[in-house]
């Protein structure tokens, strides 16, 4: 059974855990340091994007979020994702990608990229409605 309840759909994609950078962020290490040491770690890029959004810098947020999004897409594909299907928010390793996707949507909206905002918002909701709710894009 899939997260979305579609018995014919793909199984949820679960990214592998990456303990070292996750633990560094959890311990309060600056996200820029974590991204520098682990550029594949989407959660560090998402944190940078969220901080830039909070500081009123949507252009920097867009760049950080786009990086985290693309790093996450690469990891999803390596995990067997075929471009569609659930990416559960409840699986913590997926949250970095989903947060980067949400930040990309928010930054796109703030710089007037309406089509990009809508595409990212829909992608997030399609991945997992809980992700859209958790990131404020429901």
Short mmCIF file of C-alpha atoms in Angstrom, two decimals:
data_model
loop_
_atom_site.label_atom_id
_atom_site.label_comp_id
_atom_site.label_asym_id
_atom_site.label_seq_id
_atom_site.Cartn_x
_atom_site.Cartn_y
_atom_site.Cartn_z
CA UNK A 1 0.00 0.00 0.00
CA UNK A 2 1.26 3.48 -0.81
CA UNK A 3 1.11 6.63 1.25
CA UNK A 4 -1.49 8.11 -1.11
CA UNK A 5 -3.79 5.06 -0.84
CA UNK A 6 -3.36 4.11 -4.50
CA UNK A 7 -2.69 0.38 -4.52
CA UNK A 8 -1.51 0.55 -8.14
CA UNK A 9 0.88 3.44 -7.58
CA UNK A 10 4.58 3.37 -6.80
CA UNK A 11 5.84 2.61 -3.33
CA UNK A 12 7.00 5.57 -1.22
CA UNK A 13 10.59 6.61 -1.78
CA UNK A 14 12.70 6.66 1.38
CA UNK A 15 16.07 8.34 1.21
CA UNK A 16 18.93 6.78 3.17
CA UNK A 17 19.85 8.39 6.45
CA UNK A 18 22.98 10.55 6.53
CA UNK A 19 23.90 10.67 10.21
CA UNK A 20 27.00 12.88 10.20
CA UNK A 21 25.58 16.06 8.63
CA UNK A 22 22.19 15.56 10.31
CA UNK A 23 23.88 15.29 13.69
CA UNK A 24 25.98 18.38 12.93
CA UNK A 25 22.86 20.44 12.18
CA UNK A 26 21.09 19.03 15.23
CA UNK A 27 24.06 20.07 17.37
CA UNK A 28 23.79 23.66 16.14
CA UNK A 29 26.61 23.71 13.59
CA UNK A 30 25.99 26.55 11.10
CA UNK A 31 24.22 25.29 7.97
CA UNK A 32 26.87 26.89 5.74
CA UNK A 33 29.55 24.80 7.47
CA UNK A 34 27.46 21.65 7.03
CA UNK A 35 26.79 22.45 3.34
CA UNK A 36 30.49 23.09 2.79
CA UNK A 37 31.44 19.75 4.36
CA UNK A 38 28.48 17.81 2.93
CA UNK A 39 27.25 19.57 -0.24
CA UNK A 40 24.97 16.61 -1.04
CA UNK A 41 22.95 17.16 2.17
CA UNK A 42 19.69 18.89 1.16
CA UNK A 43 18.73 19.79 4.73
CA UNK A 44 21.73 22.14 5.03
CA UNK A 45 20.71 23.94 1.83
CA UNK A 46 17.11 24.06 3.01
CA UNK A 47 18.22 25.64 6.30
CA UNK A 48 20.24 28.24 4.39
CA UNK A 49 17.24 29.00 2.16
CA UNK A 50 14.89 29.30 5.12
CA UNK A 51 17.28 31.68 6.87
CA UNK A 52 17.60 33.80 3.72
CA UNK A 53 13.80 33.95 3.40
CA UNK A 54 13.52 34.99 7.06
CA UNK A 55 16.15 37.70 6.44
CA UNK A 56 14.21 39.07 3.47
CA UNK A 57 16.63 37.87 0.78
CA UNK A 58 14.52 35.80 -1.65
CA UNK A 59 17.20 35.77 -4.36
CA UNK A 60 19.74 34.06 -2.08
CA UNK A 61 16.97 31.81 -0.77
CA UNK A 62 16.11 30.79 -4.33
CA UNK A 63 19.73 29.86 -5.05
CA UNK A 64 20.14 27.87 -1.84
CA UNK A 65 16.79 26.14 -2.27
CA UNK A 66 17.48 25.29 -5.92
CA UNK A 67 20.76 23.65 -4.88
CA UNK A 68 19.08 21.59 -2.14
CA UNK A 69 16.26 20.64 -4.49
CA UNK A 70 18.60 19.37 -7.20
CA UNK A 71 20.79 17.49 -4.72
CA UNK A 72 17.64 15.87 -3.37
CA UNK A 73 16.37 14.93 -6.84
CA UNK A 74 19.67 13.17 -7.51
CA UNK A 75 19.31 11.20 -4.28
CA UNK A 76 15.66 10.34 -4.96
CA UNK A 77 16.57 8.97 -8.39
CA UNK A 78 19.37 6.87 -6.89
CA UNK A 79 16.80 5.55 -4.37
CA UNK A 80 14.57 4.36 -7.22
CA UNK A 81 12.17 7.28 -7.62
CA UNK A 82 10.92 7.53 -11.22
CA UNK A 83 9.72 11.13 -11.21
CA UNK A 84 6.44 10.52 -9.41
CA UNK A 85 5.07 8.87 -6.34
CA UNK A 86 5.08 9.54 -2.63
CA UNK A 87 8.06 11.01 -0.80
CA UNK A 88 6.86 10.78 2.82
CA UNK A 89 7.46 13.70 5.16
CA UNK A 90 7.38 11.29 8.11
CA UNK A 91 10.71 9.77 6.95
CA UNK A 92 13.19 12.30 8.34
CA UNK A 93 15.86 11.84 5.61
CA UNK A 94 13.24 13.01 3.05
CA UNK A 95 12.61 16.25 4.92
CA UNK A 96 15.69 18.08 3.63
CA UNK A 97 14.55 17.66 0.03
CA UNK A 98 10.95 18.52 0.88
CA UNK A 99 11.99 21.62 2.86
CA UNK A 100 14.22 22.74 -0.04
CA UNK A 101 11.29 22.27 -2.42
CA UNK A 102 9.03 24.33 -0.15
CA UNK A 103 11.66 27.07 0.20
CA UNK A 104 12.09 27.09 -3.58
CA UNK A 105 8.35 27.61 -3.97
CA UNK A 106 8.34 30.44 -1.41
CA UNK A 107 11.37 32.17 -2.91
CA UNK A 108 9.96 31.80 -6.43
CA UNK A 109 6.73 33.41 -5.26
CA UNK A 110 8.61 36.30 -3.69
CA UNK A 111 10.58 37.05 -6.87
CA UNK A 112 7.51 36.86 -9.10
CA UNK A 113 8.08 33.41 -10.61
CA UNK A 114 4.43 32.46 -10.34
CA UNK A 115 4.60 29.37 -12.57
CA UNK A 116 7.60 28.05 -10.63
CA UNK A 117 5.82 28.72 -7.34
CA UNK A 118 2.76 26.75 -8.49
CA UNK A 119 4.83 23.88 -9.92
CA UNK A 120 6.85 23.50 -6.70
CA UNK A 121 3.79 23.85 -4.47
CA UNK A 122 1.99 21.14 -6.44
CA UNK A 123 5.07 18.89 -6.46
CA UNK A 124 5.28 19.23 -2.67
CA UNK A 125 1.59 18.39 -2.19
CA UNK A 126 1.88 15.44 -4.59
CA UNK A 127 4.94 14.16 -2.72
CA UNK A 128 3.10 14.20 0.60
CA UNK A 129 0.25 16.47 1.74
CA UNK A 130 1.82 16.36 5.23
CA UNK A 131 4.92 18.07 3.77
CA UNK A 132 2.81 20.87 2.34
CA UNK A 133 1.09 21.32 5.71
CA UNK A 134 4.35 21.18 7.69
CA UNK A 135 6.00 23.82 5.50
CA UNK A 136 3.01 26.13 5.32
CA UNK A 137 2.21 25.47 1.66
CA UNK A 138 -0.98 23.46 2.13
#
